[in-house]
Amino acid sequence: MVKRSILKRFLALLYPERCCCCGRPIICGKLICEACRPKLKLIKPPVCSFCACMVQHCRCNKRQRHTNSCAAPFYFEGAAQSAIYRLKFKGKACAAEIFCLAMAHTVRREYADIDFDCIVPVPLSRDALRKRRYNQSAVLAKGLADLLDIPYAELLNKQQTTIPQRELPAYRRSGNVLGVFDATDGVPEGGSVLLVDDTVTTGSTLDECAKILKLYGAQAVYAVTATVSRLSNQSL
Ligand SMILES: [Zn+2]
Ligand SMILES: [Zn+2]
């Protein structure tokens, strides 16, 4: 036992644990550093179930969507934005850890009464997956499935590569993802699905995925994302 703890300490010197948000070495057992903690913009209830923002920040006009509801622990700002960047573009899948824990907390709070049949990630196209090597939404969904003890299922495919939603103005985003997803066998007939993505802005991607899952038999699709972008009035 003594030998093992010495080895662990030695390894920690060689490979120090790093802050999920900024990547700086950090004290063992912590997920984020002291500098990043105050820069995490936590979403506190009451939240708008349509756009996942705090009610005082909601600009969505409660537009009805195929997703029954949407929730997220953080705004896409500050330290959470840095962690998404590391997870998505720097190949740091370990940055997902802070999000999985926070998303589990959000799901338990916002969807307390719902009995989910499975957790499903928003898919990447084959080309995008080859380039990125992993699907960041799948990493989040698997971590969340473990924490919440709900089965993980890849029930959606993305048939085509699309222009990244972040590169398009809001009014072009729903057209960009229209008809690009398909479902595999195994969508729970009459069941409830928890759909997972890294971030939500206009909600077009989640909406299109929820539409397909419902076409294939799901009765309800609830979404949870790691972060949500606050929409300005101009981008609606
Ligand atoms: Zn940090
Ligand atoms: Zn709203």
JSON list of C-alpha atoms and ligand atoms in Angstrom, two decimals:
[
{"chain": "A", "resi": 1, "resn": "MET", "atom": "CA", "xyz": [0.00, 0.00, 0.00]},
{"chain": "A", "resi": 2, "resn": "VAL", "atom": "CA", "xyz": [2.83, 2.37, 0.94]},
{"chain": "A", "resi": 3, "resn": "LYS", "atom": "CA", "xyz": [4.61, 1.56, -2.31]},
{"chain": "A", "resi": 4, "resn": "ARG", "atom": "CA", "xyz": [1.46, 2.31, -4.27]},
{"chain": "A", "resi": 5, "resn": "SER", "atom": "CA", "xyz": [0.98, 5.77, -2.78]},
{"chain": "A", "resi": 6, "resn": "ILE", "atom": "CA", "xyz": [4.64, 6.61, -3.46]},
{"chain": "A", "resi": 7, "resn": "LEU", "atom": "CA", "xyz": [4.15, 5.52, -7.07]},
{"chain": "A", "resi": 8, "resn": "LYS", "atom": "CA", "xyz": [0.98, 7.61, -7.29]},
{"chain": "A", "resi": 9, "resn": "ARG", "atom": "CA", "xyz": [2.79, 10.69, -6.00]},
{"chain": "A", "resi": 10, "resn": "PHE", "atom": "CA", "xyz": [5.66, 10.08, -8.40]},
{"chain": "A", "resi": 11, "resn": "LEU", "atom": "CA", "xyz": [3.24, 9.80, -11.33]},
{"chain": "A", "resi": 12, "resn": "ALA", "atom": "CA", "xyz": [1.47, 12.99, -10.22]},
{"chain": "A", "resi": 13, "resn": "LEU", "atom": "CA", "xyz": [4.82, 14.79, -10.50]},
{"chain": "A", "resi": 14, "resn": "LEU", "atom": "CA", "xyz": [5.36, 13.45, -14.01]},
{"chain": "A", "resi": 15, "resn": "TYR", "atom": "CA", "xyz": [1.77, 13.85, -15.12]},
{"chain": "A", "resi": 16, "resn": "PRO", "atom": "CA", "xyz": [0.18, 16.49, -12.91]},
{"chain": "A", "resi": 17, "resn": "GLU", "atom": "CA", "xyz": [-3.59, 16.70, -12.93]},
{"chain": "A", "resi": 18, "resn": "ARG", "atom": "CA", "xyz": [-4.76, 19.70, -14.89]},
{"chain": "A", "resi": 19, "resn": "CYS", "atom": "CA", "xyz": [-7.56, 22.21, -14.57]},
{"chain": "A", "resi": 20, "resn": "CYS", "atom": "CA", "xyz": [-10.47, 21.20, -16.88]},
{"chain": "A", "resi": 21, "resn": "CYS", "atom": "CA", "xyz": [-10.88, 24.83, -17.96]},
{"chain": "A", "resi": 22, "resn": "CYS", "atom": "CA", "xyz": [-7.39, 26.32, -18.45]},
{"chain": "A", "resi": 23, "resn": "GLY", "atom": "CA", "xyz": [-5.12, 23.25, -18.42]},
{"chain": "A", "resi": 24, "resn": "ARG", "atom": "CA", "xyz": [-2.78, 24.52, -15.70]},
{"chain": "A", "resi": 25, "resn": "PRO", "atom": "CA", "xyz": [-1.40, 21.88, -13.28]},
{"chain": "A", "resi": 26, "resn": "ILE", "atom": "CA", "xyz": [-3.61, 21.54, -10.25]},
{"chain": "A", "resi": 27, "resn": "ILE", "atom": "CA", "xyz": [-3.69, 19.97, -6.78]},
{"chain": "A", "resi": 28, "resn": "CYS", "atom": "CA", "xyz": [-4.58, 16.25, -6.96]},
{"chain": "A", "resi": 29, "resn": "GLY", "atom": "CA", "xyz": [-8.28, 15.54, -6.64]},
{"chain": "A", "resi": 30, "resn": "LYS", "atom": "CA", "xyz": [-9.46, 18.99, -7.82]},
{"chain": "A", "resi": 31, "resn": "LEU", "atom": "CA", "xyz": [-11.11, 19.57, -11.20]},
{"chain": "A", "resi": 32, "resn": "ILE", "atom": "CA", "xyz": [-10.61, 23.29, -11.66]},
{"chain": "A", "resi": 33, "resn": "CYS", "atom": "CA", "xyz": [-8.06, 25.80, -10.39]},
{"chain": "A", "resi": 34, "resn": "GLU", "atom": "CA", "xyz": [-8.70, 28.69, -8.01]},
{"chain": "A", "resi": 35, "resn": "ALA", "atom": "CA", "xyz": [-8.39, 31.21, -10.87]},
{"chain": "A", "resi": 36, "resn": "CYS", "atom": "CA", "xyz": [-11.10, 29.51, -12.98]},
{"chain": "A", "resi": 37, "resn": "ARG", "atom": "CA", "xyz": [-13.64, 28.76, -10.25]},
{"chain": "A", "resi": 38, "resn": "PRO", "atom": "CA", "xyz": [-15.02, 32.35, -10.00]},
{"chain": "A", "resi": 39, "resn": "LYS", "atom": "CA", "xyz": [-15.18, 32.51, -13.82]},
{"chain": "A", "resi": 40, "resn": "LEU", "atom": "CA", "xyz": [-17.66, 29.63, -14.10]},
{"chain": "A", "resi": 41, "resn": "LYS", "atom": "CA", "xyz": [-21.05, 31.15, -14.94]},
{"chain": "A", "resi": 42, "resn": "LEU", "atom": "CA", "xyz": [-23.46, 28.77, -13.22]},
{"chain": "A", "resi": 43, "resn": "ILE", "atom": "CA", "xyz": [-27.11, 28.74, -14.31]},
{"chain": "A", "resi": 44, "resn": "LYS", "atom": "CA", "xyz": [-29.33, 28.91, -11.25]},
{"chain": "A", "resi": 45, "resn": "PRO", "atom": "CA", "xyz": [-33.06, 28.15, -11.05]},
{"chain": "A", "resi": 46, "resn": "PRO", "atom": "CA", "xyz": [-35.64, 29.22, -11.98]},
{"chain": "A", "resi": 47, "resn": "VAL", "atom": "CA", "xyz": [-34.68, 28.45, -15.59]},
{"chain": "A", "resi": 48, "resn": "CYS", "atom": "CA", "xyz": [-36.63, 28.68, -18.86]},
{"chain": "A", "resi": 49, "resn": "SER", "atom": "CA", "xyz": [-37.37, 25.11, -19.96]},
{"chain": "A", "resi": 50, "resn": "PHE", "atom": "CA", "xyz": [-37.36, 26.14, -23.63]},
{"chain": "A", "resi": 51, "resn": "CYS", "atom": "CA", "xyz": [-33.90, 27.75, -23.94]},
{"chain": "A", "resi": 52, "resn": "ALA", "atom": "CA", "xyz": [-32.20, 26.61, -20.67]},
{"chain": "A", "resi": 53, "resn": "CYS", "atom": "CA", "xyz": [-31.31, 30.19, -19.63]},
{"chain": "A", "resi": 54, "resn": "MET", "atom": "CA", "xyz": [-32.15, 31.70, -16.26]},
{"chain": "A", "resi": 55, "resn": "VAL", "atom": "CA", "xyz": [-35.62, 33.28, -16.59]},
{"chain": "A", "resi": 56, "resn": "GLN", "atom": "CA", "xyz": [-34.22, 36.80, -16.27]},
{"chain": "A", "resi": 57, "resn": "HIS", "atom": "CA", "xyz": [-31.93, 36.13, -19.27]},
{"chain": "A", "resi": 58, "resn": "CYS", "atom": "CA", "xyz": [-34.53, 34.35, -21.46]},
{"chain": "A", "resi": 59, "resn": "ARG", "atom": "CA", "xyz": [-35.00, 35.85, -24.95]},
{"chain": "A", "resi": 60, "resn": "CYS", "atom": "CA", "xyz": [-36.59, 32.79, -26.61]},
{"chain": "A", "resi": 61, "resn": "ASN", "atom": "CA", "xyz": [-40.27, 33.81, -26.45]},
{"chain": "A", "resi": 62, "resn": "LYS", "atom": "CA", "xyz": [-41.02, 30.22, -25.36]},
{"chain": "A", "resi": 63, "resn": "ARG", "atom": "CA", "xyz": [-41.03, 28.86, -28.90]},
{"chain": "A", "resi": 64, "resn": "GLN", "atom": "CA", "xyz": [-42.36, 25.30, -28.91]},
{"chain": "A", "resi": 65, "resn": "ARG", "atom": "CA", "xyz": [-39.87, 22.71, -30.13]},
{"chain": "A", "resi": 66, "resn": "HIS", "atom": "CA", "xyz": [-39.63, 18.95, -30.60]},
{"chain": "A", "resi": 67, "resn": "THR", "atom": "CA", "xyz": [-37.50, 18.78, -27.43]},
{"chain": "A", "resi": 68, "resn": "ASN", "atom": "CA", "xyz": [-39.84, 18.66, -24.43]},
{"chain": "A", "resi": 69, "resn": "SER", "atom": "CA", "xyz": [-37.41, 20.70, -22.38]},
{"chain": "A", "resi": 70, "resn": "CYS", "atom": "CA", "xyz": [-33.78, 21.86, -22.33]},
{"chain": "A", "resi": 71, "resn": "ALA", "atom": "CA", "xyz": [-31.39, 22.36, -19.40]},
{"chain": "A", "resi": 72, "resn": "ALA", "atom": "CA", "xyz": [-27.69, 23.13, -18.85]},
{"chain": "A", "resi": 73, "resn": "PRO", "atom": "CA", "xyz": [-25.43, 23.85, -15.85]},
{"chain": "A", "resi": 74, "resn": "PHE", "atom": "CA", "xyz": [-23.31, 26.68, -17.34]},
{"chain": "A", "resi": 75, "resn": "TYR", "atom": "CA", "xyz": [-23.44, 29.61, -19.72]},
{"chain": "A", "resi": 76, "resn": "PHE", "atom": "CA", "xyz": [-21.05, 29.41, -22.67]},
{"chain": "A", "resi": 77, "resn": "GLU", "atom": "CA", "xyz": [-18.88, 32.11, -21.13]},
{"chain": "A", "resi": 78, "resn": "GLY", "atom": "CA", "xyz": [-15.73, 32.46, -19.03]},
{"chain": "A", "resi": 79, "resn": "ALA", "atom": "CA", "xyz": [-14.11, 29.28, -17.73]},
{"chain": "A", "resi": 80, "resn": "ALA", "atom": "CA", "xyz": [-16.85, 26.97, -19.10]},
{"chain": "A", "resi": 81, "resn": "GLN", "atom": "CA", "xyz": [-16.21, 28.31, -22.61]},
{"chain": "A", "resi": 82, "resn": "SER", "atom": "CA", "xyz": [-12.48, 27.55, -22.18]},
{"chain": "A", "resi": 83, "resn": "ALA", "atom": "CA", "xyz": [-13.29, 23.99, -21.05]},
{"chain": "A", "resi": 84, "resn": "ILE", "atom": "CA", "xyz": [-15.59, 23.44, -24.08]},
{"chain": "A", "resi": 85, "resn": "TYR", "atom": "CA", "xyz": [-12.78, 24.69, -26.32]},
{"chain": "A", "resi": 86, "resn": "ARG", "atom": "CA", "xyz": [-10.32, 22.21, -24.77]},
{"chain": "A", "resi": 87, "resn": "LEU", "atom": "CA", "xyz": [-12.86, 19.38, -25.04]},
{"chain": "A", "resi": 88, "resn": "LYS", "atom": "CA", "xyz": [-13.86, 20.16, -28.64]},
{"chain": "A", "resi": 89, "resn": "PHE", "atom": "CA", "xyz": [-10.79, 21.50, -30.37]},
{"chain": "A", "resi": 90, "resn": "LYS", "atom": "CA", "xyz": [-7.76, 20.54, -28.29]},
{"chain": "A", "resi": 91, "resn": "GLY", "atom": "CA", "xyz": [-8.43, 16.82, -27.92]},
{"chain": "A", "resi": 92, "resn": "LYS", "atom": "CA", "xyz": [-8.72, 17.07, -24.12]},
{"chain": "A", "resi": 93, "resn": "ALA", "atom": "CA", "xyz": [-11.53, 14.62, -23.39]},
{"chain": "A", "resi": 94, "resn": "CYS", "atom": "CA", "xyz": [-10.62, 14.88, -19.68]},
{"chain": "A", "resi": 95, "resn": "ALA", "atom": "CA", "xyz": [-12.15, 18.40, -19.69]},
{"chain": "A", "resi": 96, "resn": "ALA", "atom": "CA", "xyz": [-15.54, 16.66, -19.83]},
{"chain": "A", "resi": 97, "resn": "GLU", "atom": "CA", "xyz": [-15.32, 15.64, -16.17]},
{"chain": "A", "resi": 98, "resn": "ILE", "atom": "CA", "xyz": [-16.42, 18.96, -14.71]},
{"chain": "A", "resi": 99, "resn": "PHE", "atom": "CA", "xyz": [-19.35, 19.05, -17.14]},
{"chain": "A", "resi": 100, "resn": "CYS", "atom": "CA", "xyz": [-20.52, 15.47, -16.45]},
{"chain": "A", "resi": 101, "resn": "LEU", "atom": "CA", "xyz": [-20.74, 16.15, -12.71]},
{"chain": "A", "resi": 102, "resn": "ALA", "atom": "CA", "xyz": [-22.53, 19.48, -13.22]},
{"chain": "A", "resi": 103, "resn": "MET", "atom": "CA", "xyz": [-24.90, 18.06, -15.87]},
{"chain": "A", "resi": 104, "resn": "ALA", "atom": "CA", "xyz": [-25.83, 15.18, -13.55]},
{"chain": "A", "resi": 105, "resn": "HIS", "atom": "CA", "xyz": [-26.73, 17.74, -10.88]},
{"chain": "A", "resi": 106, "resn": "THR", "atom": "CA", "xyz": [-28.84, 19.72, -13.39]},
{"chain": "A", "resi": 107, "resn": "VAL", "atom": "CA", "xyz": [-30.67, 16.58, -14.62]},
{"chain": "A", "resi": 108, "resn": "ARG", "atom": "CA", "xyz": [-31.47, 15.50, -11.05]},
{"chain": "A", "resi": 109, "resn": "ARG", "atom": "CA", "xyz": [-32.86, 18.98, -10.30]},
{"chain": "A", "resi": 110, "resn": "GLU", "atom": "CA", "xyz": [-34.73, 19.81, -13.55]},
{"chain": "A", "resi": 111, "resn": "TYR", "atom": "CA", "xyz": [-35.87, 16.31, -14.57]},
{"chain": "A", "resi": 112, "resn": "ALA", "atom": "CA", "xyz": [-36.42, 14.80, -11.13]},
{"chain": "A", "resi": 113, "resn": "ASP", "atom": "CA", "xyz": [-39.74, 13.16, -12.06]},
{"chain": "A", "resi": 114, "resn": "ILE", "atom": "CA", "xyz": [-38.66, 11.65, -15.37]},
{"chain": "A", "resi": 115, "resn": "ASP", "atom": "CA", "xyz": [-37.72, 8.02, -15.76]},
{"chain": "A", "resi": 116, "resn": "PHE", "atom": "CA", "xyz": [-35.30, 7.97, -18.72]},
{"chain": "A", "resi": 117, "resn": "ASP", "atom": "CA", "xyz": [-34.97, 4.86, -20.88]},
{"chain": "A", "resi": 118, "resn": "CYS", "atom": "CA", "xyz": [-31.62, 5.90, -22.33]},
{"chain": "A", "resi": 119, "resn": "ILE", "atom": "CA", "xyz": [-29.06, 8.69, -22.80]},
{"chain": "A", "resi": 120, "resn": "VAL", "atom": "CA", "xyz": [-28.28, 9.54, -26.43]},
{"chain": "A", "resi": 121, "resn": "PRO", "atom": "CA", "xyz": [-25.50, 11.80, -27.75]},
{"chain": "A", "resi": 122, "resn": "VAL", "atom": "CA", "xyz": [-25.91, 14.17, -30.71]},
{"chain": "A", "resi": 123, "resn": "PRO", "atom": "CA", "xyz": [-23.80, 12.42, -33.38]},
{"chain": "A", "resi": 124, "resn": "LEU", "atom": "CA", "xyz": [-20.93, 13.74, -35.51]},
{"chain": "A", "resi": 125, "resn": "SER", "atom": "CA", "xyz": [-20.66, 12.93, -39.21]},
{"chain": "A", "resi": 126, "resn": "ARG", "atom": "CA", "xyz": [-18.13, 10.25, -40.16]},
{"chain": "A", "resi": 127, "resn": "ASP", "atom": "CA", "xyz": [-15.75, 12.90, -41.55]},
{"chain": "A", "resi": 128, "resn": "ALA", "atom": "CA", "xyz": [-15.94, 15.09, -38.45]},
{"chain": "A", "resi": 129, "resn": "LEU", "atom": "CA", "xyz": [-15.39, 12.06, -36.20]},
{"chain": "A", "resi": 130, "resn": "ARG", "atom": "CA", "xyz": [-12.28, 11.06, -38.17]},
{"chain": "A", "resi": 131, "resn": "LYS", "atom": "CA", "xyz": [-10.84, 14.57, -37.79]},
{"chain": "A", "resi": 132, "resn": "ARG", "atom": "CA", "xyz": [-11.67, 14.99, -34.08]},
{"chain": "A", "resi": 133, "resn": "ARG", "atom": "CA", "xyz": [-11.03, 11.33, -33.13]},
{"chain": "A", "resi": 134, "resn": "TYR", "atom": "CA", "xyz": [-13.86, 11.37, -30.58]},
{"chain": "A", "resi": 135, "resn": "ASN", "atom": "CA", "xyz": [-17.36, 12.76, -30.35]},
{"chain": "A", "resi": 136, "resn": "GLN", "atom": "CA", "xyz": [-17.37, 15.26, -27.47]},
{"chain": "A", "resi": 137, "resn": "SER", "atom": "CA", "xyz": [-21.13, 14.78, -26.97]},
{"chain": "A", "resi": 138, "resn": "ALA", "atom": "CA", "xyz": [-20.59, 11.02, -26.66]},
{"chain": "A", "resi": 139, "resn": "VAL", "atom": "CA", "xyz": [-17.87, 11.57, -24.04]},
{"chain": "A", "resi": 140, "resn": "LEU", "atom": "CA", "xyz": [-20.31, 13.75, -22.05]},
{"chain": "A", "resi": 141, "resn": "ALA", "atom": "CA", "xyz": [-23.23, 11.33, -22.53]},
{"chain": "A", "resi": 142, "resn": "LYS", "atom": "CA", "xyz": [-21.19, 8.28, -21.42]},
{"chain": "A", "resi": 143, "resn": "GLY", "atom": "CA", "xyz": [-19.96, 10.07, -18.28]},
{"chain": "A", "resi": 144, "resn": "LEU", "atom": "CA", "xyz": [-23.49, 11.19, -17.51]},
{"chain": "A", "resi": 145, "resn": "ALA", "atom": "CA", "xyz": [-24.91, 7.69, -18.12]},
{"chain": "A", "resi": 146, "resn": "ASP", "atom": "CA", "xyz": [-22.44, 6.31, -15.55]},
{"chain": "A", "resi": 147, "resn": "LEU", "atom": "CA", "xyz": [-23.26, 8.96, -12.96]},
{"chain": "A", "resi": 148, "resn": "LEU", "atom": "CA", "xyz": [-27.04, 8.67, -13.39]},
{"chain": "A", "resi": 149, "resn": "ASP", "atom": "CA", "xyz": [-27.08, 4.90, -13.96]},
{"chain": "A", "resi": 150, "resn": "ILE", "atom": "CA", "xyz": [-29.10, 5.18, -17.17]},
{"chain": "A", "resi": 151, "resn": "PRO", "atom": "CA", "xyz": [-28.25, 3.07, -20.26]},
{"chain": "A", "resi": 152, "resn": "TYR", "atom": "CA", "xyz": [-26.11, 4.82, -22.91]},
{"chain": "A", "resi": 153, "resn": "ALA", "atom": "CA", "xyz": [-27.26, 4.34, -26.51]},
{"chain": "A", "resi": 154, "resn": "GLU", "atom": "CA", "xyz": [-26.00, 5.72, -29.83]},
{"chain": "A", "resi": 155, "resn": "LEU", "atom": "CA", "xyz": [-29.35, 5.90, -31.58]},
{"chain": "A", "resi": 156, "resn": "LEU", "atom": "CA", "xyz": [-28.62, 8.67, -34.09]},
{"chain": "A", "resi": 157, "resn": "ASN", "atom": "CA", "xyz": [-26.40, 8.96, -37.17]},
{"chain": "A", "resi": 158, "resn": "LYS", "atom": "CA", "xyz": [-25.36, 12.10, -38.98]},
{"chain": "A", "resi": 159, "resn": "GLN", "atom": "CA", "xyz": [-25.51, 11.32, -42.68]},
{"chain": "A", "resi": 160, "resn": "GLN", "atom": "CA", "xyz": [-23.75, 14.37, -44.04]},
{"chain": "A", "resi": 161, "resn": "THR", "atom": "CA", "xyz": [-21.04, 16.78, -42.99]},
{"chain": "A", "resi": 162, "resn": "THR", "atom": "CA", "xyz": [-22.53, 20.24, -42.45]},
{"chain": "A", "resi": 163, "resn": "ILE", "atom": "CA", "xyz": [-21.08, 23.71, -41.99]},
{"chain": "A", "resi": 164, "resn": "PRO", "atom": "CA", "xyz": [-20.46, 24.12, -38.21]},
{"chain": "A", "resi": 165, "resn": "GLN", "atom": "CA", "xyz": [-23.53, 25.84, -36.73]},
{"chain": "A", "resi": 166, "resn": "ARG", "atom": "CA", "xyz": [-21.31, 28.43, -34.98]},
{"chain": "A", "resi": 167, "resn": "GLU", "atom": "CA", "xyz": [-20.21, 29.71, -38.40]},
{"chain": "A", "resi": 168, "resn": "LEU", "atom": "CA", "xyz": [-23.77, 30.48, -39.51]},
{"chain": "A", "resi": 169, "resn": "PRO", "atom": "CA", "xyz": [-26.20, 33.24, -38.55]},
{"chain": "A", "resi": 170, "resn": "ALA", "atom": "CA", "xyz": [-29.11, 32.06, -36.38]},
{"chain": "A", "resi": 171, "resn": "TYR", "atom": "CA", "xyz": [-31.67, 32.24, -39.21]},
{"chain": "A", "resi": 172, "resn": "ARG", "atom": "CA", "xyz": [-29.69, 29.71, -41.33]},
{"chain": "A", "resi": 173, "resn": "ARG", "atom": "CA", "xyz": [-29.10, 27.10, -38.61]},
{"chain": "A", "resi": 174, "resn": "SER", "atom": "CA", "xyz": [-32.30, 25.06, -38.76]},
{"chain": "A", "resi": 175, "resn": "GLY", "atom": "CA", "xyz": [-31.95, 24.73, -42.57]},
{"chain": "A", "resi": 176, "resn": "ASN", "atom": "CA", "xyz": [-28.32, 23.62, -42.17]},
{"chain": "A", "resi": 177, "resn": "VAL", "atom": "CA", "xyz": [-29.27, 20.53, -40.11]},
{"chain": "A", "resi": 178, "resn": "LEU", "atom": "CA", "xyz": [-32.61, 19.73, -41.78]},
{"chain": "A", "resi": 179, "resn": "GLY", "atom": "CA", "xyz": [-32.73, 16.06, -42.82]},
{"chain": "A", "resi": 180, "resn": "VAL", "atom": "CA", "xyz": [-29.09, 15.28, -41.91]},
{"chain": "A", "resi": 181, "resn": "PHE", "atom": "CA", "xyz": [-29.86, 12.89, -39.01]},
{"chain": "A", "resi": 182, "resn": "ASP", "atom": "CA", "xyz": [-31.25, 9.38, -39.05]},
{"chain": "A", "resi": 183, "resn": "ALA", "atom": "CA", "xyz": [-32.06, 6.93, -36.24]},
{"chain": "A", "resi": 184, "resn": "THR", "atom": "CA", "xyz": [-30.87, 3.35, -35.76]},
{"chain": "A", "resi": 185, "resn": "ASP", "atom": "CA", "xyz": [-32.91, 0.47, -34.31]},
{"chain": "A", "resi": 186, "resn": "GLY", "atom": "CA", "xyz": [-33.50, 0.61, -30.60]},
{"chain": "A", "resi": 187, "resn": "VAL", "atom": "CA", "xyz": [-35.37, 3.90, -30.09]},
{"chain": "A", "resi": 188, "resn": "PRO", "atom": "CA", "xyz": [-37.56, 3.07, -27.05]},
{"chain": "A", "resi": 189, "resn": "GLU", "atom": "CA", "xyz": [-41.18, 2.88, -28.28]},
{"chain": "A", "resi": 190, "resn": "GLY", "atom": "CA", "xyz": [-43.20, 5.32, -26.19]},
{"chain": "A", "resi": 191, "resn": "GLY", "atom": "CA", "xyz": [-40.14, 5.96, -24.04]},
{"chain": "A", "resi": 192, "resn": "SER", "atom": "CA", "xyz": [-38.25, 8.98, -22.70]},
{"chain": "A", "resi": 193, "resn": "VAL", "atom": "CA", "xyz": [-34.83, 9.89, -24.08]},
{"chain": "A", "resi": 194, "resn": "LEU", "atom": "CA", "xyz": [-32.22, 12.20, -22.58]},
{"chain": "A", "resi": 195, "resn": "LEU", "atom": "CA", "xyz": [-30.42, 13.87, -25.49]},
{"chain": "A", "resi": 196, "resn": "VAL", "atom": "CA", "xyz": [-26.90, 15.24, -24.85]},
{"chain": "A", "resi": 197, "resn": "ASP", "atom": "CA", "xyz": [-24.84, 17.86, -26.68]},
{"chain": "A", "resi": 198, "resn": "ASP", "atom": "CA", "xyz": [-21.88, 20.05, -25.68]},
{"chain": "A", "resi": 199, "resn": "THR", "atom": "CA", "xyz": [-23.56, 23.40, -26.19]},
{"chain": "A", "resi": 200, "resn": "VAL", "atom": "CA", "xyz": [-26.86, 24.89, -27.34]},
{"chain": "A", "resi": 201, "resn": "THR", "atom": "CA", "xyz": [-27.32, 28.21, -29.08]},
{"chain": "A", "resi": 202, "resn": "THR", "atom": "CA", "xyz": [-30.47, 28.37, -31.22]},
{"chain": "A", "resi": 203, "resn": "GLY", "atom": "CA", "xyz": [-31.47, 24.78, -30.37]},
{"chain": "A", "resi": 204, "resn": "SER", "atom": "CA", "xyz": [-31.78, 23.80, -34.07]},
{"chain": "A", "resi": 205, "resn": "THR", "atom": "CA", "xyz": [-29.55, 20.71, -33.81]},
{"chain": "A", "resi": 206, "resn": "LEU", "atom": "CA", "xyz": [-31.28, 19.38, -30.67]},
{"chain": "A", "resi": 207, "resn": "ASP", "atom": "CA", "xyz": [-34.66, 20.11, -32.26]},
{"chain": "A", "resi": 208, "resn": "GLU", "atom": "CA", "xyz": [-33.85, 18.16, -35.42]},
{"chain": "A", "resi": 209, "resn": "CYS", "atom": "CA", "xyz": [-32.47, 15.22, -33.40]},
{"chain": "A", "resi": 210, "resn": "ALA", "atom": "CA", "xyz": [-35.57, 15.19, -31.16]},
{"chain": "A", "resi": 211, "resn": "LYS", "atom": "CA", "xyz": [-37.81, 15.23, -34.23]},
{"chain": "A", "resi": 212, "resn": "ILE", "atom": "CA", "xyz": [-36.10, 12.10, -35.61]},
{"chain": "A", "resi": 213, "resn": "LEU", "atom": "CA", "xyz": [-36.19, 10.26, -32.25]},
{"chain": "A", "resi": 214, "resn": "LYS", "atom": "CA", "xyz": [-39.93, 10.99, -32.01]},
{"chain": "A", "resi": 215, "resn": "LEU", "atom": "CA", "xyz": [-40.52, 9.90, -35.61]},
{"chain": "A", "resi": 216, "resn": "TYR", "atom": "CA", "xyz": [-38.91, 6.56, -34.65]},
{"chain": "A", "resi": 217, "resn": "GLY", "atom": "CA", "xyz": [-41.17, 6.11, -31.64]},
{"chain": "A", "resi": 218, "resn": "ALA", "atom": "CA", "xyz": [-39.82, 8.05, -28.65]},
{"chain": "A", "resi": 219, "resn": "GLN", "atom": "CA", "xyz": [-42.62, 9.69, -26.71]},
{"chain": "A", "resi": 220, "resn": "ALA", "atom": "CA", "xyz": [-40.53, 12.41, -25.04]},
{"chain": "A", "resi": 221, "resn": "VAL", "atom": "CA", "xyz": [-37.07, 13.87, -25.65]},
{"chain": "A", "resi": 222, "resn": "TYR", "atom": "CA", "xyz": [-35.44, 16.01, -22.97]},
{"chain": "A", "resi": 223, "resn": "ALA", "atom": "CA", "xyz": [-32.15, 17.76, -23.70]},
{"chain": "A", "resi": 224, "resn": "VAL", "atom": "CA", "xyz": [-29.19, 18.51, -21.47]},
{"chain": "A", "resi": 225, "resn": "THR", "atom": "CA", "xyz": [-26.08, 20.33, -22.66]},
{"chain": "A", "resi": 226, "resn": "ALA", "atom": "CA", "xyz": [-22.87, 21.32, -20.91]},
{"chain": "A", "resi": 227, "resn": "THR", "atom": "CA", "xyz": [-23.31, 24.99, -21.77]},
{"chain": "A", "resi": 228, "resn": "VAL", "atom": "CA", "xyz": [-25.87, 27.35, -23.29]},
{"chain": "A", "resi": 229, "resn": "SER", "atom": "CA", "xyz": [-25.12, 30.52, -25.27]},
{"chain": "A", "resi": 230, "resn": "ARG", "atom": "CA", "xyz": [-27.07, 33.57, -24.25]},
{"chain": "A", "resi": 231, "resn": "LEU", "atom": "CA", "xyz": [-28.83, 34.86, -27.35]},
{"chain": "A", "resi": 232, "resn": "SER", "atom": "CA", "xyz": [-28.85, 38.56, -28.01]},
{"chain": "A", "resi": 233, "resn": "ASN", "atom": "CA", "xyz": [-32.07, 40.01, -29.37]},
{"chain": "A", "resi": 234, "resn": "GLN", "atom": "CA", "xyz": [-30.30, 40.60, -32.69]},
{"chain": "A", "resi": 235, "resn": "SER", "atom": "CA", "xyz": [-29.45, 36.92, -33.25]},
{"chain": "A", "resi": 236, "resn": "LEU", "atom": "CA", "xyz": [-33.05, 35.71, -33.01]},
{"chain": "B", "resi": 1, "resn": "ZN", "atom": "ZN", "xyz": [-7.99, 26.85, -14.46]},
{"chain": "B", "resi": 2, "resn": "ZN", "atom": "ZN", "xyz": [-36.27, 30.90, -22.83]}
]
